[in-house]
Short mmCIF file of N, CA, C and O in Angstrom, two decimals:
data_model
loop_
_atom_site.label_atom_id
_atom_site.label_comp_id
_atom_site.label_asym_id
_atom_site.label_seq_id
_atom_site.Cartn_x
_atom_site.Cartn_y
_atom_site.Cartn_z
N MET A 13 11.52 11.46 18.84
CA MET A 13 12.88 11.24 18.38
C MET A 13 13.25 9.78 18.67
O MET A 13 13.10 9.31 19.78
N SER A 14 13.72 9.06 17.67
CA SER A 14 14.09 7.66 17.89
C SER A 14 15.40 7.58 18.65
O SER A 14 16.13 8.55 18.76
N SER A 15 15.69 6.37 19.14
CA SER A 15 16.91 6.21 19.94
C SER A 15 18.18 6.44 19.11
O SER A 15 19.20 6.84 19.64
N GLU A 16 18.09 6.22 17.77
CA GLU A 16 19.26 6.46 16.93
C GLU A 16 19.51 7.95 16.73
O GLU A 16 20.63 8.35 16.47
N GLN A 17 18.45 8.79 16.84
CA GLN A 17 18.59 10.20 16.60
C GLN A 17 18.93 10.99 17.86
O GLN A 17 19.26 12.15 17.76
N ARG A 18 18.80 10.39 19.03
CA ARG A 18 19.10 11.10 20.27
C ARG A 18 20.58 11.39 20.37
O ARG A 18 21.41 10.55 20.03
N PRO A 19 20.93 12.56 20.88
CA PRO A 19 22.35 12.85 21.05
C PRO A 19 22.95 11.98 22.13
O PRO A 19 22.30 11.67 23.12
N SER A 20 24.18 11.62 21.92
CA SER A 20 24.87 10.77 22.89
C SER A 20 25.37 11.60 24.06
O SER A 20 25.89 12.68 23.89
N THR A 21 25.18 11.07 25.27
CA THR A 21 25.67 11.76 26.47
C THR A 21 27.08 11.33 26.81
O THR A 21 27.68 11.85 27.74
N GLY A 22 27.62 10.37 26.09
CA GLY A 22 28.97 9.92 26.37
C GLY A 22 29.01 8.74 27.31
O GLY A 22 30.01 8.08 27.45
N ALA A 23 27.93 8.45 28.00
CA ALA A 23 27.89 7.33 28.93
C ALA A 23 27.22 6.16 28.24
O ALA A 23 26.55 6.29 27.23
N SER A 24 27.39 4.99 28.82
CA SER A 24 26.77 3.81 28.25
C SER A 24 25.26 3.89 28.42
O SER A 24 24.74 4.68 29.19
N SER A 25 24.55 3.07 27.71
CA SER A 25 23.10 3.07 27.72
C SER A 25 22.55 2.86 29.13
O SER A 25 23.03 2.01 29.86
N PRO A 26 21.51 3.65 29.52
CA PRO A 26 20.93 3.48 30.85
C PRO A 26 20.34 2.08 31.04
O PRO A 26 20.18 1.64 32.16
N ALA A 27 20.00 1.40 29.94
CA ALA A 27 19.44 0.07 30.05
C ALA A 27 20.50 -0.95 30.47
O ALA A 27 20.18 -1.97 31.06
N ALA A 28 21.75 -0.67 30.16
CA ALA A 28 22.83 -1.58 30.55
C ALA A 28 23.00 -1.51 32.07
O ALA A 28 22.85 -0.45 32.67
N PRO A 29 23.31 -2.63 32.70
CA PRO A 29 23.48 -2.60 34.16
C PRO A 29 24.68 -1.75 34.56
O PRO A 29 25.69 -1.71 33.88
N ARG A 30 24.53 -1.06 35.69
CA ARG A 30 25.62 -0.25 36.23
C ARG A 30 26.69 -1.20 36.75
O ARG A 30 26.38 -2.13 37.49
N PRO A 31 27.95 -0.96 36.40
CA PRO A 31 29.02 -1.83 36.92
C PRO A 31 29.08 -1.78 38.45
O PRO A 31 28.87 -0.72 39.05
N ALA A 32 29.36 -2.90 39.06
CA ALA A 32 29.45 -2.97 40.52
C ALA A 32 30.53 -2.04 41.04
O ALA A 32 30.40 -1.47 42.13
N ARG A 33 31.61 -1.87 40.28
CA ARG A 33 32.68 -0.97 40.71
C ARG A 33 32.18 0.47 40.84
O ARG A 33 32.56 1.20 41.75
N LEU A 34 31.33 0.87 39.93
CA LEU A 34 30.78 2.22 39.96
C LEU A 34 29.82 2.38 41.14
O LEU A 34 29.82 3.40 41.83
N SER A 35 29.02 1.37 41.39
CA SER A 35 28.11 1.40 42.54
C SER A 35 28.89 1.45 43.85
O SER A 35 28.52 2.19 44.77
N ALA A 36 29.96 0.68 43.94
CA ALA A 36 30.78 0.68 45.16
C ALA A 36 31.45 2.03 45.37
O ALA A 36 31.48 2.56 46.49
N ALA A 37 31.96 2.62 44.30
CA ALA A 37 32.59 3.94 44.40
C ALA A 37 31.56 4.98 44.84
O ALA A 37 31.85 5.83 45.70
N ALA A 38 30.36 4.90 44.30
CA ALA A 38 29.30 5.84 44.68
C ALA A 38 28.92 5.66 46.15
O ALA A 38 28.75 6.65 46.88
N ALA A 39 28.82 4.44 46.60
CA ALA A 39 28.46 4.18 48.01
C ALA A 39 29.54 4.71 48.95
O ALA A 39 29.22 5.33 49.99
N LEU A 40 30.80 4.51 48.61
CA LEU A 40 31.88 4.99 49.47
C LEU A 40 31.96 6.52 49.47
O LEU A 40 32.20 7.14 50.51
N CYS A 41 31.73 7.14 48.31
CA CYS A 41 31.71 8.61 48.24
C CYS A 41 30.56 9.16 49.09
O CYS A 41 30.73 10.14 49.82
N ALA A 42 29.40 8.53 48.98
CA ALA A 42 28.25 8.98 49.78
C ALA A 42 28.54 8.82 51.26
O ALA A 42 28.20 9.70 52.06
N ALA A 43 29.18 7.72 51.64
CA ALA A 43 29.51 7.51 53.06
C ALA A 43 30.47 8.58 53.55
O ALA A 43 30.31 9.10 54.67
N GLU A 44 31.45 8.94 52.73
CA GLU A 44 32.36 10.03 53.11
C GLU A 44 31.60 11.34 53.33
O GLU A 44 31.86 12.07 54.29
N GLY A 45 30.68 11.62 52.43
CA GLY A 45 29.89 12.84 52.56
C GLY A 45 29.03 12.85 53.81
O GLY A 45 28.93 13.87 54.49
N VAL A 46 28.44 11.71 54.12
CA VAL A 46 27.61 11.62 55.32
C VAL A 46 28.46 11.79 56.59
O VAL A 46 28.05 12.49 57.52
N VAL A 47 29.64 11.18 56.62
CA VAL A 47 30.52 11.33 57.77
C VAL A 47 30.97 12.79 57.93
O VAL A 47 30.97 13.34 59.04
N LEU A 48 31.34 13.42 56.82
CA LEU A 48 31.73 14.83 56.86
C LEU A 48 30.58 15.69 57.37
O LEU A 48 30.77 16.59 58.20
N ALA A 49 29.38 15.43 56.88
CA ALA A 49 28.21 16.20 57.32
C ALA A 49 27.94 15.97 58.80
O ALA A 49 27.58 16.91 59.53
N GLY A 50 28.14 14.74 59.26
CA GLY A 50 27.95 14.45 60.68
C GLY A 50 28.92 15.20 61.56
O GLY A 50 28.53 15.80 62.58
N PHE A 51 30.19 15.20 61.18
CA PHE A 51 31.20 15.95 61.93
C PHE A 51 30.91 17.46 61.87
O PHE A 51 31.07 18.17 62.86
N GLY A 52 30.48 17.93 60.70
CA GLY A 52 30.15 19.34 60.56
C GLY A 52 28.99 19.73 61.46
O GLY A 52 29.03 20.77 62.13
N ALA A 53 27.96 18.90 61.48
CA ALA A 53 26.80 19.19 62.33
C ALA A 53 27.21 19.16 63.81
O ALA A 53 26.77 20.01 64.60
N TYR A 54 28.04 18.19 64.17
CA TYR A 54 28.51 18.11 65.56
C TYR A 54 29.26 19.38 65.96
O TYR A 54 29.00 19.97 67.01
N LEU A 55 30.20 19.81 65.12
CA LEU A 55 30.96 21.03 65.42
C LEU A 55 30.06 22.25 65.50
O LEU A 55 30.22 23.11 66.37
N LEU A 56 29.11 22.33 64.58
CA LEU A 56 28.20 23.47 64.57
C LEU A 56 27.36 23.52 65.85
O LEU A 56 27.24 24.56 66.48
N VAL A 57 26.84 22.38 66.27
CA VAL A 57 26.04 22.33 67.50
C VAL A 57 26.91 22.65 68.70
O VAL A 57 26.50 23.42 69.59
N MET A 58 28.11 22.10 68.75
CA MET A 58 29.00 22.40 69.88
C MET A 58 29.35 23.89 69.92
O MET A 58 29.43 24.49 70.99
N GLY A 59 29.54 24.47 68.76
CA GLY A 59 29.83 25.90 68.71
C GLY A 59 28.65 26.73 69.17
O GLY A 59 28.81 27.72 69.89
N LEU A 60 27.44 26.32 68.76
CA LEU A 60 26.25 27.06 69.17
C LEU A 60 25.98 26.92 70.66
O LEU A 60 25.44 27.83 71.30
N LEU A 61 26.37 25.78 71.22
CA LEU A 61 26.18 25.57 72.66
C LEU A 61 27.29 26.22 73.48
O LEU A 61 27.21 26.26 74.71
N GLY A 62 28.33 26.66 72.81
CA GLY A 62 29.44 27.31 73.50
C GLY A 62 30.36 26.35 74.22
O GLY A 62 31.11 26.75 75.09
N ALA A 63 30.33 25.06 73.82
CA ALA A 63 31.13 24.04 74.51
C ALA A 63 32.64 24.21 74.31
O ALA A 63 33.38 24.15 75.28
N PRO A 64 33.14 24.42 73.08
CA PRO A 64 34.60 24.53 72.94
C PRO A 64 35.11 25.88 73.44
O PRO A 64 34.34 26.79 73.71
N SER A 65 36.42 25.97 73.52
CA SER A 65 37.02 27.22 73.99
C SER A 65 36.79 28.36 72.99
O SER A 65 36.79 29.52 73.37
N SER A 66 36.59 28.04 71.71
CA SER A 66 36.34 29.06 70.69
C SER A 66 35.08 28.68 69.91
O SER A 66 35.16 27.99 68.89
N PRO A 67 33.92 29.10 70.39
CA PRO A 67 32.67 28.75 69.70
C PRO A 67 32.62 29.22 68.25
O PRO A 67 32.13 28.50 67.38
N GLN A 68 33.16 30.41 67.97
CA GLN A 68 33.13 30.92 66.60
C GLN A 68 33.94 30.03 65.67
O GLN A 68 33.56 29.78 64.53
N GLN A 69 35.08 29.54 66.16
CA GLN A 69 35.91 28.66 65.34
C GLN A 69 35.19 27.33 65.09
O GLN A 69 35.25 26.79 63.99
N ALA A 70 34.52 26.81 66.11
CA ALA A 70 33.77 25.57 65.95
C ALA A 70 32.62 25.74 64.96
O ALA A 70 32.37 24.87 64.12
N GLU A 71 31.93 26.87 65.06
CA GLU A 71 30.84 27.13 64.12
C GLU A 71 31.34 27.22 62.69
O GLU A 71 30.75 26.65 61.78
N MET A 72 32.42 27.95 62.50
CA MET A 72 32.97 28.09 61.14
C MET A 72 33.48 26.75 60.62
O MET A 72 33.29 26.42 59.45
N GLY A 73 34.13 25.99 61.48
CA GLY A 73 34.58 24.66 61.07
C GLY A 73 33.41 23.77 60.71
O GLY A 73 33.47 23.01 59.73
N GLY A 74 32.34 23.84 61.49
CA GLY A 74 31.16 23.04 61.19
C GLY A 74 30.52 23.42 59.87
O GLY A 74 30.16 22.55 59.07
N LEU A 75 30.40 24.71 59.62
CA LEU A 75 29.83 25.17 58.35
C LEU A 75 30.72 24.76 57.17
O LEU A 75 30.22 24.38 56.10
N THR A 76 32.03 24.84 57.37
CA THR A 76 32.96 24.44 56.31
C THR A 76 32.82 22.96 56.00
O THR A 76 32.77 22.56 54.83
N LEU A 77 32.74 22.12 57.04
CA LEU A 77 32.59 20.69 56.81
C LEU A 77 31.25 20.36 56.14
O LEU A 77 31.18 19.47 55.29
N LEU A 78 30.21 21.08 56.53
CA LEU A 78 28.91 20.85 55.87
C LEU A 78 28.98 21.21 54.39
O LEU A 78 28.43 20.50 53.55
N ALA A 79 29.67 22.30 54.07
CA ALA A 79 29.82 22.68 52.66
C ALA A 79 30.67 21.66 51.90
O ALA A 79 30.34 21.29 50.77
N LEU A 80 31.75 21.20 52.56
CA LEU A 80 32.61 20.19 51.90
C LEU A 80 31.91 18.86 51.73
O LEU A 80 32.22 18.08 50.83
N ALA A 81 30.95 18.55 52.60
CA ALA A 81 30.22 17.28 52.52
C ALA A 81 29.38 17.20 51.25
O ALA A 81 29.10 16.11 50.76
N ALA A 82 29.00 18.35 50.72
CA ALA A 82 28.18 18.36 49.51
C ALA A 82 28.92 17.76 48.31
O ALA A 82 28.30 17.09 47.48
N LEU A 83 30.22 17.97 48.22
CA LEU A 83 30.99 17.50 47.05
C LEU A 83 30.93 15.99 46.88
O LEU A 83 30.53 15.51 45.81
N PRO A 84 31.29 15.18 47.89
CA PRO A 84 31.20 13.74 47.66
C PRO A 84 29.77 13.23 47.52
O PRO A 84 29.53 12.25 46.81
N ILE A 85 28.81 13.90 48.15
CA ILE A 85 27.42 13.46 48.03
C ILE A 85 26.90 13.71 46.61
O ILE A 85 26.28 12.83 46.00
N VAL A 86 27.18 14.87 46.07
CA VAL A 86 26.77 15.18 44.69
C VAL A 86 27.51 14.26 43.71
O VAL A 86 26.92 13.76 42.75
N ALA A 87 28.79 14.02 43.97
CA ALA A 87 29.56 13.12 43.10
C ALA A 87 28.99 11.70 43.15
O ALA A 87 28.90 11.03 42.12
N ALA A 88 28.60 11.25 44.33
CA ALA A 88 28.03 9.91 44.47
C ALA A 88 26.74 9.79 43.66
O ALA A 88 26.52 8.79 42.97
N ARG A 89 25.90 10.79 43.74
CA ARG A 89 24.65 10.77 42.96
C ARG A 89 24.97 10.74 41.47
O ARG A 89 24.34 10.00 40.71
N GLY A 90 25.93 11.54 41.05
CA GLY A 90 26.31 11.54 39.64
C GLY A 90 26.87 10.19 39.20
O GLY A 90 26.58 9.73 38.10
N LEU A 91 27.65 9.56 40.06
CA LEU A 91 28.18 8.24 39.73
C LEU A 91 27.06 7.22 39.58
O LEU A 91 27.08 6.38 38.67
N LEU A 92 26.09 7.28 40.48
CA LEU A 92 24.96 6.35 40.39
C LEU A 92 24.16 6.57 39.11
O LEU A 92 23.66 5.61 38.51
N LEU A 93 24.05 7.81 38.68
CA LEU A 93 23.30 8.13 37.46
C LEU A 93 24.17 8.06 36.21
O LEU A 93 23.72 8.37 35.12
N ARG A 94 25.44 7.72 36.38
CA ARG A 94 26.41 7.58 35.30
C ARG A 94 26.64 8.88 34.54
O ARG A 94 26.72 8.90 33.32
N ARG A 95 26.78 9.95 35.27
CA ARG A 95 27.09 11.24 34.66
C ARG A 95 28.60 11.35 34.53
O ARG A 95 29.33 11.15 35.50
N HIS A 96 29.08 11.68 33.34
CA HIS A 96 30.53 11.71 33.11
C HIS A 96 31.22 12.76 33.96
O HIS A 96 32.38 12.60 34.32
N TRP A 97 30.54 13.86 34.30
CA TRP A 97 31.14 14.92 35.10
C TRP A 97 31.43 14.48 36.53
O TRP A 97 32.24 15.09 37.21
N SER A 98 30.77 13.44 37.02
CA SER A 98 30.86 13.05 38.43
C SER A 98 32.21 12.45 38.80
O SER A 98 32.59 12.47 39.97
N ARG A 99 32.93 11.94 37.83
CA ARG A 99 34.22 11.33 38.14
C ARG A 99 35.21 12.36 38.66
O ARG A 99 35.98 12.09 39.59
N GLY A 100 35.23 13.55 38.09
CA GLY A 100 36.16 14.60 38.52
C GLY A 100 36.00 14.97 39.98
O GLY A 100 36.97 14.90 40.75
N PRO A 101 34.79 15.36 40.43
CA PRO A 101 34.63 15.68 41.85
C PRO A 101 34.92 14.50 42.77
O PRO A 101 35.45 14.69 43.87
N ALA A 102 34.60 13.29 42.32
CA ALA A 102 34.87 12.12 43.16
C ALA A 102 36.38 11.91 43.31
O ALA A 102 36.87 11.64 44.41
N VAL A 103 37.11 12.05 42.22
CA VAL A 103 38.57 11.88 42.29
C VAL A 103 39.20 13.00 43.12
O VAL A 103 40.09 12.74 43.95
N ILE A 104 38.74 14.22 42.93
CA ILE A 104 39.29 15.35 43.70
C ILE A 104 39.06 15.14 45.19
O ILE A 104 39.95 15.39 46.01
N THR A 105 37.88 14.66 45.54
CA THR A 105 37.58 14.40 46.95
C THR A 105 38.56 13.38 47.53
O THR A 105 39.05 13.55 48.65
N GLN A 106 38.85 12.34 46.78
CA GLN A 106 39.76 11.31 47.28
C GLN A 106 41.18 11.83 47.38
O GLN A 106 41.91 11.52 48.32
N LEU A 107 41.58 12.64 46.41
CA LEU A 107 42.93 13.21 46.45
C LEU A 107 43.10 14.17 47.63
O LEU A 107 44.18 14.28 48.19
N MET A 108 42.00 14.84 48.02
CA MET A 108 42.06 15.70 49.21
C MET A 108 42.05 14.86 50.49
O MET A 108 42.60 15.26 51.50
N ALA A 109 41.43 13.69 50.43
CA ALA A 109 41.32 12.85 51.63
C ALA A 109 42.64 12.18 51.99
O ALA A 109 42.90 11.92 53.17
N VAL A 110 43.49 11.90 51.01
CA VAL A 110 44.74 11.18 51.29
C VAL A 110 45.65 11.99 52.24
O VAL A 110 46.11 11.44 53.24
N PRO A 111 45.93 13.27 51.99
CA PRO A 111 46.77 13.99 52.95
C PRO A 111 46.11 14.16 54.33
O PRO A 111 46.80 14.19 55.35
N VAL A 112 44.78 14.28 54.34
CA VAL A 112 44.08 14.36 55.63
C VAL A 112 44.28 13.05 56.40
O VAL A 112 44.56 13.07 57.60
N ALA A 113 44.15 11.94 55.72
CA ALA A 113 44.35 10.64 56.36
C ALA A 113 45.79 10.51 56.87
O ALA A 113 46.03 10.02 57.98
N TRP A 114 46.74 10.95 56.06
CA TRP A 114 48.16 10.89 56.45
C TRP A 114 48.38 11.70 57.72
O TRP A 114 49.08 11.27 58.63
N THR A 115 47.78 12.87 57.79
CA THR A 115 47.91 13.73 58.97
C THR A 115 47.28 13.07 60.19
O THR A 115 47.86 13.09 61.28
N LEU A 116 46.11 12.47 60.03
CA LEU A 116 45.45 11.80 61.14
C LEU A 116 46.28 10.63 61.66
O LEU A 116 46.41 10.44 62.87
N VAL A 117 46.84 9.85 60.76
CA VAL A 117 47.68 8.72 61.17
C VAL A 117 48.92 9.22 61.88
O VAL A 117 49.37 8.64 62.87
N GLY A 118 49.49 10.32 61.41
CA GLY A 118 50.71 10.86 61.99
C GLY A 118 50.54 11.49 63.36
O GLY A 118 51.50 11.62 64.11
N THR A 119 49.32 11.86 63.72
CA THR A 119 49.10 12.50 65.02
C THR A 119 49.11 11.51 66.16
O THR A 119 49.34 11.89 67.30
N GLY A 120 48.85 10.25 65.87
CA GLY A 120 48.83 9.24 66.92
C GLY A 120 47.55 9.25 67.71
O GLY A 120 46.60 9.97 67.40
N GLY A 121 47.50 8.45 68.73
CA GLY A 121 46.33 8.40 69.58
C GLY A 121 45.15 7.70 68.93
O GLY A 121 45.29 6.83 68.08
N ALA A 122 43.96 8.14 69.33
CA ALA A 122 42.73 7.49 68.89
C ALA A 122 42.39 7.75 67.43
O ALA A 122 41.61 7.01 66.85
N VAL A 123 42.96 8.79 66.84
CA VAL A 123 42.60 9.12 65.47
C VAL A 123 43.36 8.30 64.42
O VAL A 123 43.09 8.44 63.23
N ILE A 124 44.28 7.46 64.86
CA ILE A 124 45.01 6.61 63.90
C ILE A 124 44.04 5.73 63.14
O ILE A 124 44.15 5.58 61.91
N ALA A 125 43.07 5.15 63.83
CA ALA A 125 42.09 4.27 63.18
C ALA A 125 41.27 5.05 62.16
O ALA A 125 40.99 4.55 61.06
N ALA A 126 40.87 6.27 62.52
CA ALA A 126 40.09 7.09 61.59
C ALA A 126 40.93 7.42 60.35
O ALA A 126 40.43 7.38 59.23
N GLY A 127 42.19 7.75 60.55
CA GLY A 127 43.07 8.06 59.43
C GLY A 127 43.30 6.86 58.53
O GLY A 127 43.28 6.98 57.31
N ALA A 128 43.49 5.69 59.15
CA ALA A 128 43.68 4.47 58.36
C ALA A 128 42.42 4.13 57.57
O ALA A 128 42.50 3.75 56.39
N ALA A 129 41.26 4.29 58.18
CA ALA A 129 40.00 4.02 57.48
C ALA A 129 39.80 4.99 56.32
O ALA A 129 39.41 4.58 55.21
N LEU A 130 40.08 6.25 56.56
CA LEU A 130 39.94 7.26 55.50
C LEU A 130 40.90 6.97 54.35
O LEU A 130 40.52 7.05 53.18
N ALA A 131 42.12 6.60 54.68
CA ALA A 131 43.10 6.27 53.63
C ALA A 131 42.64 5.06 52.82
O ALA A 131 42.72 5.06 51.59
N ALA A 132 42.13 4.05 53.50
CA ALA A 132 41.66 2.84 52.81
C ALA A 132 40.50 3.17 51.87
O ALA A 132 40.45 2.71 50.73
N VAL A 133 39.56 3.97 52.34
CA VAL A 133 38.42 4.34 51.51
C VAL A 133 38.88 5.18 50.32
O VAL A 133 38.46 4.93 49.18
N ALA A 134 39.73 6.15 50.56
CA ALA A 134 40.18 7.04 49.48
C ALA A 134 40.91 6.26 48.38
O ALA A 134 40.64 6.43 47.20
N VAL A 135 41.82 5.39 48.79
CA VAL A 135 42.57 4.61 47.80
C VAL A 135 41.63 3.64 47.06
O VAL A 135 41.73 3.47 45.84
N THR A 136 40.71 3.04 47.79
CA THR A 136 39.76 2.12 47.15
C THR A 136 38.92 2.84 46.10
O THR A 136 38.74 2.34 44.99
N VAL A 137 38.40 4.00 46.45
CA VAL A 137 37.57 4.76 45.49
C VAL A 137 38.40 5.17 44.28
O VAL A 137 37.93 5.07 43.14
N LEU A 138 39.64 5.61 44.50
CA LEU A 138 40.49 5.97 43.37
C LEU A 138 40.71 4.79 42.43
O LEU A 138 40.63 4.92 41.21
N VAL A 139 40.98 3.62 43.01
CA VAL A 139 41.19 2.42 42.19
C VAL A 139 39.91 2.08 41.42
O VAL A 139 39.95 1.75 40.23
N LEU A 140 38.77 2.18 42.09
CA LEU A 140 37.50 1.87 41.43
C LEU A 140 37.21 2.85 40.29
O LEU A 140 36.68 2.46 39.25
N LEU A 141 37.55 4.11 40.48
CA LEU A 141 37.22 5.12 39.47
C LEU A 141 38.15 5.13 38.27
O LEU A 141 37.79 5.63 37.21
N VAL A 142 39.36 4.60 38.42
CA VAL A 142 40.25 4.53 37.26
C VAL A 142 40.13 3.20 36.53
O VAL A 142 40.75 3.02 35.49
N ASN A 143 39.31 2.31 37.05
CA ASN A 143 39.08 1.03 36.41
C ASN A 143 38.43 1.24 35.04
O ASN A 143 37.50 2.04 34.92
N PRO A 144 38.89 0.54 34.02
CA PRO A 144 38.33 0.72 32.67
C PRO A 144 36.82 0.47 32.59
O PRO A 144 36.13 1.13 31.82
N THR A 145 36.31 -0.45 33.40
CA THR A 145 34.87 -0.71 33.38
C THR A 145 34.09 0.52 33.85
O THR A 145 33.09 0.90 33.26
N ALA A 146 34.58 1.15 34.92
CA ALA A 146 33.91 2.34 35.44
C ALA A 146 34.05 3.52 34.49
O ALA A 146 33.08 4.25 34.26
N THR A 147 35.22 3.70 33.93
CA THR A 147 35.41 4.82 33.01
C THR A 147 34.55 4.66 31.76
O THR A 147 34.00 5.63 31.25
N ALA A 148 34.42 3.43 31.28
CA ALA A 148 33.59 3.18 30.10
C ALA A 148 32.12 3.44 30.43
O ALA A 148 31.39 4.01 29.62
N ALA A 149 31.68 3.05 31.63
CA ALA A 149 30.29 3.27 32.03
C ALA A 149 29.97 4.75 32.15
O ALA A 149 28.85 5.19 31.93
N LEU A 150 30.99 5.54 32.50
CA LEU A 150 30.79 6.98 32.63
C LEU A 150 31.04 7.72 31.31
O LEU A 150 30.83 8.93 31.23
N GLY A 151 31.53 7.01 30.31
CA GLY A 151 31.82 7.65 29.03
C GLY A 151 33.06 8.50 29.07
O GLY A 151 33.19 9.47 28.34
N VAL A 152 33.99 8.14 29.95
CA VAL A 152 35.23 8.89 30.10
C VAL A 152 36.34 8.07 29.47
O VAL A 152 36.42 6.86 29.64
N GLY A 153 37.23 8.73 28.77
CA GLY A 153 38.37 8.02 28.21
C GLY A 153 38.50 8.32 26.73
O GLY A 153 37.84 9.21 26.19
N PRO A 154 39.37 7.56 26.05
CA PRO A 154 39.60 7.81 24.63
C PRO A 154 38.33 7.56 23.83
O PRO A 154 37.56 6.66 24.11
N ARG A 155 38.12 8.39 22.86
CA ARG A 155 36.94 8.27 22.00
C ARG A 155 37.37 7.74 20.64
O ARG A 155 38.45 8.05 20.15
N ASP A 156 36.49 6.96 20.05
CA ASP A 156 36.74 6.47 18.68
C ASP A 156 36.54 7.63 17.73
O ASP A 156 35.53 8.33 17.78
N GLU A 157 37.52 7.83 16.85
CA GLU A 157 37.39 8.86 15.84
C GLU A 157 36.99 8.19 14.55
O GLU A 157 37.67 7.33 14.05
N ARG A 158 35.84 8.63 14.06
CA ARG A 158 35.32 8.00 12.83
C ARG A 158 35.26 9.00 11.73
O ARG A 158 35.05 10.13 11.86
#
């Protein structure tokens, strides 16, 4: 099948360079996923060791964080591969991160820095993903009607 006969996936040609904005958004999403997985693994291990006052709660929290970590990691891979579906999970992850960051900042103490960092990353990724260059690379947005 020639290149003219192949069905369009909606994304720009794989031969075209990936926009830096898309690469940055993918890297930040992947970092969020890795951090979530790290916290999940920590909670799971602490629960298994019986360290917290409620090991079952720690185990369940750890498993939940490990499951949630999959979303930004899968979205990051999709962004790197320029899959149009990947923008949705990436945006949803950031929209979920903003209230979490707000809560962390509001609690005070040592977690203020973590909340501020999470908020900065979430807003940055949202800005990168709504950028016209990124949306065009993913094949998202208005389509020409011919």
